[in-house]
Amino acid sequence: MKIHYISENNSVLNHFLGEIRNINVQNDSMRFRRNIERIGEIMAYELSKDLAYKNVEIQTPLGIKKTTQINDDLVLCSILRAGLPLHNGFLNYFDHAENSFVSACRHHPNNDDEFEILVEYQAVSNINNKTVLLLDPMLATGQSIVAVYKKLVQNATPKEMHIAVVIAAPEGIAYLEENLPENCHLWVAALDEKLNEKNYIVPGLGDAGDLAYGSKL
């Protein structure tokens, strides 16, 4: 799996990453969502450099200009619900992309720290021979992304798979490397230190879905 770390150099991306982590800023859910969206826009720009392009000629009012355009059929697929603001950021840049949505959540059958991933709701377009961008803000254990990936490719074969996450733990990256094909791409805005005993990212930012949309039962 090819891994792209995009916050290694100072940029406005690091400013937005700092704000979504800051407990003094997180109480503004609209600002949190907007910052995730802006991070998605930056990640979309960086990812766009790895897509296929074709040469085209554009008619301007004064003549013809040769340029290039994206030559990939894109499908954005976000993991509900935390992935929605990130999805919006990517959609702002890839506005002609098709859109898919899959739910994935941790289920604790014994009411302890052990869990399994439930993949239930899905509204997925045809991804055969298309470039899929799988979007989820947090890569903790990696189990949700792997479960959704396996669901997506059960009856379809994408041309290429790009996974984009805002914050990742080393354990989650290792899990993806063990369980996903080598031709997948992983785009990481920020790499954190570790997972704690409850499999939450440290220092992380908390629960991205709750911060964006409110706490759940």
Coordinates of N, CA and C in Angstrom, one line a residue:
M1 N 0.8 -1.2 0.0 CA 0.0 0.0 0.0 C 0.9 1.2 0.0
K2 N 0.6 2.2 -0.9 CA 1.3 3.4 -1.0 C 0.7 4.4 0.0
I3 N 1.6 5.0 0.9 CA 1.1 5.9 1.9 C 1.6 7.3 1.6
H4 N 0.7 8.3 1.7 CA 1.0 9.7 1.4 C 0.7 10.5 2.7
Y5 N 1.8 11.1 3.3 CA 1.6 12.0 4.4 C 1.7 13.4 3.9
I6 N 0.6 14.2 4.2 CA 0.5 15.5 3.5 C 0.7 16.7 4.5
S7 N 1.0 16.4 5.7 CA 1.1 17.6 6.7 C 2.6 17.7 7.2
E8 N 3.5 17.0 6.5 CA 4.9 17.1 6.9 C 5.5 18.4 6.8
N9 N 5.1 19.2 5.8 CA 5.6 20.6 5.6 C 4.5 21.6 6.2
N10 N 5.0 22.7 6.7 CA 4.0 23.6 7.3 C 3.1 24.2 6.2
S11 N 1.8 24.3 6.5 CA 0.9 24.9 5.6 C -0.4 25.2 6.4
V12 N -1.4 25.8 5.7 CA -2.6 26.1 6.4 C -3.3 24.8 6.9
L13 N -3.0 23.7 6.3 CA -3.5 22.4 6.7 C -3.3 22.2 8.2
N14 N -2.0 22.5 8.7 CA -1.7 22.3 10.1 C -2.5 23.2 11.0
H15 N -2.8 24.4 10.5 CA -3.7 25.4 11.2 C -5.1 24.8 11.5
F16 N -5.7 24.2 10.4 CA -7.0 23.6 10.6 C -6.9 22.3 11.5
L17 N -5.9 21.6 11.3 CA -5.7 20.4 12.2 C -5.6 20.8 13.7
G18 N -4.9 21.9 13.9 CA -4.8 22.3 15.3 C -6.2 22.8 15.9
E19 N -7.0 23.4 15.0 CA -8.3 23.9 15.5 C -9.2 22.7 15.8
I20 N -9.2 21.7 15.0 CA -10.2 20.6 15.3 C -9.8 19.8 16.5
R21 N -8.5 19.9 16.9 CA -8.1 19.2 18.1 C -8.3 20.0 19.4
N22 N -8.4 21.3 19.2 CA -8.4 22.2 20.4 C -9.7 22.2 21.1
I23 N -9.7 21.8 22.4 CA -10.9 21.7 23.2 C -11.6 23.0 23.4
N24 N -10.9 24.1 23.2 CA -11.5 25.4 23.4 C -12.2 25.9 22.1
V25 N -12.0 25.1 21.0 CA -12.6 25.4 19.7 C -13.7 24.4 19.4
Q26 N -13.6 23.2 19.9 CA -14.4 22.1 19.6 C -15.9 22.3 20.0
N27 N -16.2 23.2 20.9 CA -17.6 23.4 21.4 C -18.4 24.1 20.3
D28 N -17.8 24.5 19.2 CA -18.5 25.1 18.1 C -18.6 24.1 17.0
S29 N -19.7 23.3 17.0 CA -19.8 22.2 16.0 C -19.8 22.7 14.6
M30 N -20.3 23.9 14.3 CA -20.3 24.3 12.9 C -18.9 24.6 12.5
R31 N -18.1 25.2 13.3 CA -16.7 25.5 13.0 C -15.9 24.2 12.8
F32 N -16.2 23.2 13.7 CA -15.5 21.9 13.5 C -15.9 21.2 12.2
R33 N -17.1 21.2 11.8 CA -17.5 20.7 10.5 C -16.8 21.4 9.4
R34 N -16.8 22.7 9.5 CA -16.2 23.5 8.4 C -14.7 23.3 8.3
N35 N -14.0 23.1 9.4 CA -12.6 22.8 9.4 C -12.3 21.4 8.8
I36 N -13.1 20.4 9.1 CA -13.0 19.1 8.5 C -13.2 19.2 7.0
E37 N -14.2 20.0 6.6 CA -14.5 20.2 5.2 C -13.3 20.9 4.5
R38 N -12.7 21.9 5.1 CA -11.5 22.6 4.5 C -10.3 21.6 4.4
I39 N -10.2 20.8 5.4 CA -9.1 19.8 5.4 C -9.4 18.8 4.2
G40 N -10.7 18.5 4.0 CA -11.0 17.6 2.8 C -10.7 18.3 1.5
E41 N -10.9 19.6 1.4 CA -10.5 20.3 0.2 C -9.0 20.3 -0.1
I42 N -8.2 20.5 1.0 CA -6.8 20.4 0.8 C -6.3 19.0 0.4
M43 N -6.9 18.0 1.1 CA -6.6 16.6 0.7 C -7.0 16.3 -0.7
A44 N -8.1 16.8 -1.1 CA -8.6 16.5 -2.5 C -7.6 17.1 -3.5
Y45 N -7.1 18.3 -3.2 CA -6.1 18.9 -4.1 C -4.8 18.1 -4.2
E46 N -4.3 17.7 -3.0 CA -3.1 16.8 -3.0 C -3.3 15.5 -3.7
L47 N -4.5 14.9 -3.5 CA -4.8 13.6 -4.1 C -4.9 13.8 -5.6
S48 N -5.4 14.9 -6.0 CA -5.7 15.1 -7.5 C -4.4 15.0 -8.3
K49 N -3.2 15.2 -7.7 CA -2.0 15.1 -8.4 C -1.7 13.7 -8.8
D50 N -2.4 12.7 -8.2 CA -2.1 11.3 -8.5 C -3.1 10.7 -9.4
L51 N -4.0 11.5 -9.9 CA -5.1 11.0 -10.8 C -4.6 11.0 -12.3
A52 N -5.4 10.4 -13.1 CA -5.1 10.4 -14.6 C -5.7 11.6 -15.2
Y53 N -5.0 12.1 -16.2 CA -5.4 13.4 -16.9 C -5.3 13.1 -18.4
K54 N -6.1 13.9 -19.2 CA -6.1 13.9 -20.6 C -5.9 15.3 -21.1
N55 N -5.3 15.4 -22.3 CA -5.1 16.7 -23.0 C -6.4 17.2 -23.6
V56 N -6.8 18.4 -23.5 CA -8.0 19.0 -24.1 C -7.7 20.4 -24.6
E57 N -8.6 20.8 -25.5 CA -8.5 22.2 -26.0 C -9.8 22.9 -25.5
I58 N -9.6 24.1 -24.9 CA -10.7 24.9 -24.4 C -10.9 26.1 -25.3
Q59 N -12.1 26.3 -25.7 CA -12.5 27.6 -26.4 C -12.7 28.7 -25.5
T60 N -11.9 29.7 -25.6 CA -12.0 31.0 -24.8 C -12.7 32.0 -25.7
P61 N -13.1 33.2 -25.1 CA -13.6 34.2 -26.0 C -12.7 34.7 -27.0
L62 N -11.3 34.5 -26.8 CA -10.3 35.1 -27.7 C -9.5 34.0 -28.4
G63 N -9.8 32.8 -28.2 CA -8.9 31.8 -28.9 C -9.1 30.4 -28.3
I64 N -8.1 29.5 -28.5 CA -8.0 28.2 -28.1 C -6.9 28.0 -27.1
K65 N -7.2 27.4 -25.9 CA -6.1 27.1 -24.9 C -6.0 25.6 -24.7
K66 N -4.8 25.0 -24.9 CA -4.6 23.6 -24.6 C -4.3 23.5 -23.1
T67 N -5.0 22.5 -22.5 CA -4.8 22.2 -21.0 C -5.1 20.8 -20.8
T68 N -5.2 20.4 -19.5 CA -5.5 19.0 -19.1 C -6.8 19.0 -18.2
Q69 N -7.4 17.8 -18.3 CA -8.6 17.6 -17.4 C -8.5 16.2 -16.8
I70 N -9.1 16.0 -15.6 CA -9.1 14.7 -15.0 C -9.8 13.7 -15.9
N71 N -9.1 12.5 -16.0 CA -9.6 11.5 -16.9 C -9.9 10.2 -16.1
D72 N -10.4 10.4 -14.9 CA -10.8 9.3 -14.0 C -12.3 9.5 -13.7
D73 N -13.0 8.3 -13.7 CA -14.4 8.3 -13.3 C -14.3 8.2 -11.7
L74 N -14.7 9.2 -11.0 CA -14.5 9.2 -9.6 C -15.8 8.9 -8.8
V75 N -15.6 8.1 -7.7 CA -16.7 7.8 -6.8 C -16.2 8.2 -5.4
L76 N -16.9 9.1 -4.8 CA -16.6 9.4 -3.4 C -17.5 8.6 -2.5
C77 N -16.9 7.9 -1.5 CA -17.6 7.0 -0.6 C -17.2 7.4 0.8
S78 N -18.1 7.9 1.6 CA -17.8 8.3 3.0 C -18.5 7.3 3.9
I79 N -17.8 7.1 5.1 CA -18.3 6.2 6.1 C -19.1 7.1 7.1
L80 N -20.4 6.7 7.2 CA -21.3 7.5 8.0 C -21.0 7.3 9.5
R81 N -21.3 8.4 10.3 CA -21.7 9.7 10.0 C -20.6 10.7 9.9
A82 N -19.5 10.3 10.6 CA -18.4 11.2 10.8 C -17.8 11.6 9.4
G83 N -17.9 10.8 8.4 CA -17.3 11.1 7.1 C -18.0 12.2 6.3
L84 N -19.2 12.6 6.7 CA -19.9 13.6 5.9 C -19.2 14.9 5.7
P85 N -18.7 15.6 6.7 CA -18.0 16.9 6.4 C -16.8 16.7 5.5
L86 N -16.0 15.6 5.7 CA -14.9 15.3 4.9 C -15.3 15.1 3.4
H87 N -16.4 14.4 3.3 CA -17.0 14.1 2.0 C -17.4 15.4 1.3
N88 N -18.0 16.4 2.0 CA -18.3 17.6 1.4 C -17.1 18.4 0.9
G89 N -16.0 18.3 1.7 CA -14.8 19.0 1.2 C -14.3 18.4 -0.1
F90 N -14.3 17.1 -0.2 CA -13.8 16.4 -1.5 C -14.8 16.8 -2.6
L91 N -16.1 16.8 -2.3 CA -17.1 17.1 -3.3 C -17.0 18.5 -3.8
N92 N -16.5 19.4 -3.0 CA -16.3 20.8 -3.4 C -15.3 20.9 -4.6
Y93 N -14.3 19.9 -4.6 CA -13.3 19.9 -5.6 C -13.6 19.0 -6.7
F94 N -14.2 17.8 -6.4 CA -14.5 16.8 -7.4 C -16.0 16.8 -7.6
D95 N -16.6 17.9 -8.1 CA -18.0 18.1 -8.1 C -18.7 17.3 -9.1
H96 N -18.0 16.6 -10.0 CA -18.7 15.7 -11.0 C -18.6 14.3 -10.6
A97 N -18.1 14.0 -9.4 CA -17.9 12.6 -8.9 C -19.3 12.1 -8.5
E98 N -19.4 10.8 -8.6 CA -20.6 10.1 -8.1 C -20.4 9.9 -6.6
N99 N -21.4 9.7 -5.8 CA -21.4 9.7 -4.4 C -22.0 8.4 -3.8
S100 N -21.3 7.8 -2.8 CA -21.7 6.6 -2.1 C -21.6 6.8 -0.6
F101 N -22.4 6.1 0.1 CA -22.4 6.2 1.6 C -22.6 4.8 2.2
V102 N -21.8 4.5 3.2 CA -21.8 3.3 3.9 C -21.7 3.6 5.4
S103 N -22.6 2.9 6.2 CA -22.5 3.1 7.7 C -21.6 2.0 8.2
A104 N -20.8 2.3 9.2 CA -19.9 1.4 10.0 C -19.8 1.8 11.4
C105 N -20.0 1.0 12.3 CA -19.9 1.4 13.7 C -19.4 0.2 14.6
R106 N -18.8 0.6 15.7 CA -18.3 -0.4 16.7 C -19.5 -1.0 17.5
H107 N -19.6 -2.3 17.5 CA -20.6 -2.9 18.3 C -20.0 -3.7 19.4
H108 N -20.4 -3.4 20.7 CA -19.8 -4.1 21.8 C -20.8 -5.1 22.4
P109 N -20.7 -6.4 21.9 CA -21.8 -7.4 22.2 C -21.8 -7.7 23.7
N110 N -20.6 -7.6 24.4 CA -20.5 -8.0 25.8 C -20.4 -6.8 26.7
N111 N -20.7 -5.6 26.1 CA -20.6 -4.3 26.9 C -19.3 -4.1 27.6
D112 N -18.2 -4.5 26.9 CA -16.9 -4.3 27.4 C -16.1 -3.6 26.3
D113 N -14.7 -3.6 26.4 CA -13.9 -3.0 25.4 C -13.8 -3.7 24.1
E114 N -14.1 -5.0 24.0 CA -14.1 -5.8 22.8 C -15.2 -5.4 21.9
F115 N -14.9 -5.3 20.6 CA -16.0 -4.9 19.7 C -15.8 -5.5 18.3
E116 N -16.9 -5.5 17.5 CA -16.9 -5.9 16.1 C -17.5 -4.8 15.3
I117 N -17.2 -4.8 14.0 CA -17.6 -3.7 13.2 C -18.9 -4.2 12.5
L118 N -20.0 -3.3 12.6 CA -21.2 -3.6 11.9 C -21.3 -2.7 10.7
V119 N -21.4 -3.3 9.5 CA -21.7 -2.5 8.3 C -23.1 -2.8 7.9
E120 N -23.9 -1.8 8.0 CA -25.4 -2.0 7.7 C -25.9 -1.2 6.5
Y121 N -26.2 0.1 6.7 CA -26.8 0.9 5.6 C -25.7 1.1 4.6
Q122 N -26.2 1.0 3.3 CA -25.3 1.4 2.2 C -26.1 1.9 1.0
A123 N -25.6 3.0 0.5 CA -26.2 3.5 -0.8 C -25.0 3.7 -1.7
V124 N -24.7 2.7 -2.5 CA -23.4 2.7 -3.3 C -23.7 2.7 -4.8
S125 N -23.0 3.5 -5.5 CA -23.2 3.6 -6.9 C -22.3 2.5 -7.6
N126 N -22.4 2.3 -8.8 CA -21.6 1.3 -9.6 C -20.1 1.8 -9.5
I127 N -19.2 1.0 -8.9 CA -17.8 1.4 -8.8 C -16.9 0.5 -9.8
N128 N -17.5 -0.3 -10.6 CA -16.7 -1.1 -11.5 C -15.8 -0.2 -12.4
N129 N -14.5 -0.5 -12.4 CA -13.6 0.2 -13.2 C -13.5 1.7 -13.0
K130 N -13.9 2.1 -11.8 CA -13.9 3.5 -11.4 C -12.9 3.7 -10.3
T131 N -12.5 5.0 -10.1 CA -11.5 5.3 -9.1 C -12.3 5.7 -7.8
V132 N -12.2 4.9 -6.8 CA -13.0 5.1 -5.5 C -12.1 5.9 -4.5
L133 N -12.7 6.9 -3.9 CA -12.1 7.6 -2.8 C -12.9 7.3 -1.5
L134 N -12.3 6.5 -0.7 CA -13.0 6.1 0.6 C -12.6 7.0 1.7
L135 N -13.6 7.7 2.3 CA -13.3 8.8 3.2 C -13.8 8.6 4.6
D136 N -12.9 8.8 5.6 CA -13.2 8.6 7.0 C -12.2 9.5 7.8
P137 N -12.7 10.3 8.7 CA -11.8 11.2 9.4 C -10.8 10.5 10.2
M138 N -11.2 9.4 10.9 CA -10.3 8.8 11.9 C -9.9 7.4 11.5
L139 N -8.6 7.1 11.5 CA -8.2 5.8 11.2 C -7.6 5.3 12.6
A140 N -8.4 4.6 13.3 CA -7.9 4.1 14.6 C -7.4 2.6 14.5
T141 N -8.3 1.7 14.7 CA -7.8 0.3 14.5 C -7.7 -0.1 13.0
G142 N -8.5 0.6 12.2 CA -8.5 0.2 10.8 C -9.6 -0.8 10.4
Q143 N -10.3 -1.3 11.4 CA -11.3 -2.4 11.1 C -12.5 -1.8 10.3
S144 N -12.9 -0.6 10.6 CA -14.0 -0.1 9.9 C -13.7 0.1 8.4
I145 N -12.6 0.6 8.1 CA -12.2 0.9 6.7 C -12.1 -0.5 6.0
V146 N -11.4 -1.5 6.6 CA -11.3 -2.8 6.0 C -12.7 -3.4 5.7
A147 N -13.6 -3.3 6.7 CA -14.9 -3.9 6.6 C -15.7 -3.2 5.5
V148 N -15.6 -1.9 5.3 CA -16.3 -1.2 4.3 C -15.7 -1.5 2.9
Y149 N -14.3 -1.6 2.9 CA -13.7 -2.0 1.6 C -14.1 -3.3 1.1
K150 N -14.2 -4.3 2.0 CA -14.6 -5.6 1.6 C -16.1 -5.7 1.2
K151 N -16.9 -4.8 1.8 CA -18.3 -4.7 1.3 C -18.4 -4.1 -0.1
L152 N -17.5 -3.1 -0.3 CA -17.6 -2.4 -1.6 C -17.1 -3.4 -2.8
V153 N -16.2 -4.2 -2.5 CA -15.6 -5.0 -3.6 C -16.2 -6.4 -3.7
Q154 N -17.3 -6.7 -2.9 CA -17.9 -8.0 -3.0 C -18.4 -8.3 -4.4
N155 N -19.0 -7.3 -5.0 CA -19.6 -7.5 -6.3 C -19.1 -6.5 -7.4
A156 N -18.0 -5.9 -7.1 CA -17.5 -4.9 -8.1 C -16.0 -4.9 -8.0
T157 N -15.3 -4.4 -9.1 CA -13.9 -4.3 -9.1 C -13.5 -2.8 -9.5
P158 N -13.2 -2.0 -8.5 CA -12.8 -0.6 -8.9 C -11.5 -0.6 -9.6
K159 N -11.3 0.4 -10.4 CA -10.0 0.6 -11.1 C -8.9 0.9 -10.1
E160 N -9.2 1.7 -9.1 CA -8.2 2.1 -8.1 C -8.9 2.5 -6.9
M161 N -8.2 2.4 -5.7 CA -8.8 2.7 -4.4 C -7.9 3.7 -3.7
H162 N -8.4 4.8 -3.4 CA -7.7 5.8 -2.5 C -8.5 6.0 -1.2
I163 N -7.8 5.8 -0.1 CA -8.4 6.0 1.2 C -7.8 7.3 1.8
A164 N -8.7 8.2 2.2 CA -8.3 9.5 2.8 C -8.8 9.6 4.2
V165 N -7.8 9.8 5.2 CA -8.2 10.0 6.6 C -7.5 11.3 7.1
V166 N -8.2 11.9 8.1 CA -7.6 13.1 8.7 C -6.5 12.8 9.7
I167 N -6.9 11.9 10.6 CA -5.9 11.5 11.7 C -5.8 10.0 11.8
A168 N -4.6 9.5 11.8 CA -4.4 8.1 11.8 C -3.4 7.7 13.0
A169 N -3.7 6.5 13.5 CA -2.8 5.8 14.4 C -1.9 4.8 13.7
P170 N -0.7 4.6 14.2 CA 0.2 3.6 13.5 C -0.4 2.2 13.5
E171 N -1.2 1.9 14.5 CA -1.8 0.5 14.6 C -2.8 0.4 13.4
G172 N -3.5 1.4 13.1 CA -4.5 1.4 12.1 C -3.9 1.3 10.7
I173 N -2.8 2.0 10.5 CA -2.0 1.9 9.2 C -1.5 0.5 9.0
A174 N -0.9 -0.1 10.1 CA -0.4 -1.4 10.0 C -1.5 -2.4 9.7
Y175 N -2.7 -2.2 10.2 CA -3.8 -3.1 9.9 C -4.2 -3.1 8.5
L176 N -4.2 -1.8 7.9 CA -4.6 -1.7 6.5 C -3.5 -2.4 5.6
E177 N -2.3 -2.2 6.0 CA -1.2 -2.8 5.2 C -1.3 -4.3 5.2
E178 N -1.8 -4.9 6.3 CA -1.9 -6.3 6.4 C -3.2 -6.9 5.7
N179 N -4.2 -6.0 5.5 CA -5.5 -6.5 5.1 C -6.0 -5.9 3.8
L180 N -5.3 -5.0 3.2 CA -5.7 -4.4 1.9 C -4.7 -4.7 0.8
P181 N -5.1 -4.7 -0.4 CA -4.2 -5.0 -1.5 C -3.1 -3.9 -1.6
E182 N -2.0 -4.3 -2.2 CA -0.8 -3.4 -2.3 C -1.1 -2.2 -3.2
N183 N -2.1 -2.3 -4.1 CA -2.3 -1.2 -5.0 C -3.2 -0.1 -4.5
C184 N -3.6 -0.2 -3.2 CA -4.4 0.8 -2.5 C -3.5 2.0 -2.2
H185 N -4.1 3.2 -2.2 CA -3.4 4.4 -1.7 C -4.0 4.8 -0.4
L186 N -3.2 5.2 0.6 CA -3.7 5.8 1.8 C -3.1 7.2 1.9
W187 N -4.0 8.2 2.1 CA -3.7 9.6 2.3 C -4.0 10.0 3.7
V188 N -2.9 10.5 4.4 CA -3.0 10.8 5.8 C -2.7 12.3 6.1
A189 N -3.6 13.0 6.7 CA -3.3 14.4 7.0 C -2.4 14.5 8.2
A190 N -2.7 13.7 9.2 CA -1.8 13.7 10.4 C -1.7 12.4 11.0
L191 N -0.4 12.0 11.4 CA -0.1 10.7 12.0 C 0.1 11.0 13.5
D192 N -0.7 10.3 14.3 CA -0.6 10.5 15.8 C 0.2 9.4 16.4
E193 N 0.3 9.4 17.8 CA 1.2 8.5 18.5 C 0.8 7.1 18.6
K194 N -0.5 6.8 19.0 CA -0.8 5.4 19.4 C -2.3 5.4 19.6
L195 N -2.8 4.1 19.9 CA -4.1 3.9 20.4 C -4.0 3.7 21.9
N196 N -5.1 4.1 22.7 CA -5.1 3.8 24.1 C -5.8 2.5 24.3
E197 N -6.0 2.1 25.6 CA -6.6 0.8 25.9 C -8.0 0.6 25.4
K198 N -8.7 1.7 25.1 CA -10.0 1.6 24.5 C -10.0 1.8 23.0
N199 N -8.8 1.7 22.4 CA -8.6 1.8 20.9 C -9.1 3.2 20.4
Y200 N -8.8 4.3 21.2 CA -9.0 5.6 20.7 C -7.7 6.2 20.4
I201 N -7.6 7.1 19.4 CA -6.4 7.7 19.0 C -5.9 8.7 20.0
V202 N -4.6 8.6 20.3 CA -4.0 9.6 21.3 C -2.8 10.3 20.5
P203 N -2.8 11.7 20.5 CA -3.7 12.6 21.3 C -5.0 12.8 20.6
G204 N -5.1 12.5 19.3 CA -6.4 12.5 18.6 C -7.2 13.8 18.7
L205 N -8.5 13.6 18.8 CA -9.4 14.8 19.0 C -10.7 14.4 19.7
G206 N -10.9 13.2 19.9 CA -12.2 12.7 20.5 C -13.0 12.0 19.4
D207 N -14.3 12.1 19.6 CA -15.2 11.4 18.6 C -15.6 12.4 17.5
A208 N -15.2 12.2 16.3 CA -15.4 13.2 15.2 C -16.9 13.3 14.9
G209 N -17.6 12.2 15.0 CA -19.1 12.2 14.7 C -19.8 13.1 15.7
D210 N -19.5 12.8 17.0 CA -20.1 13.6 18.1 C -19.8 15.1 18.0
L211 N -18.5 15.4 17.7 CA -18.1 16.8 17.6 C -18.8 17.5 16.4
A212 N -19.1 16.8 15.3 CA -19.7 17.4 14.2 C -21.2 17.5 14.3
Y213 N -21.8 16.5 14.9 CA -23.3 16.4 14.9 C -24.0 16.2 16.2
G214 N -23.2 16.1 17.3 CA -23.8 16.0 18.6 C -23.7 14.5 19.1
S215 N -23.8 14.4 20.4 CA -23.6 13.1 21.1 C -24.7 12.1 20.7
K216 N -24.5 10.8 20.8 CA -25.5 9.8 20.5 C -25.7 8.9 21.7
L217 N -26.8 8.2 21.7 CA -27.0 7.3 22.8 C -26.1 6.1 22.7

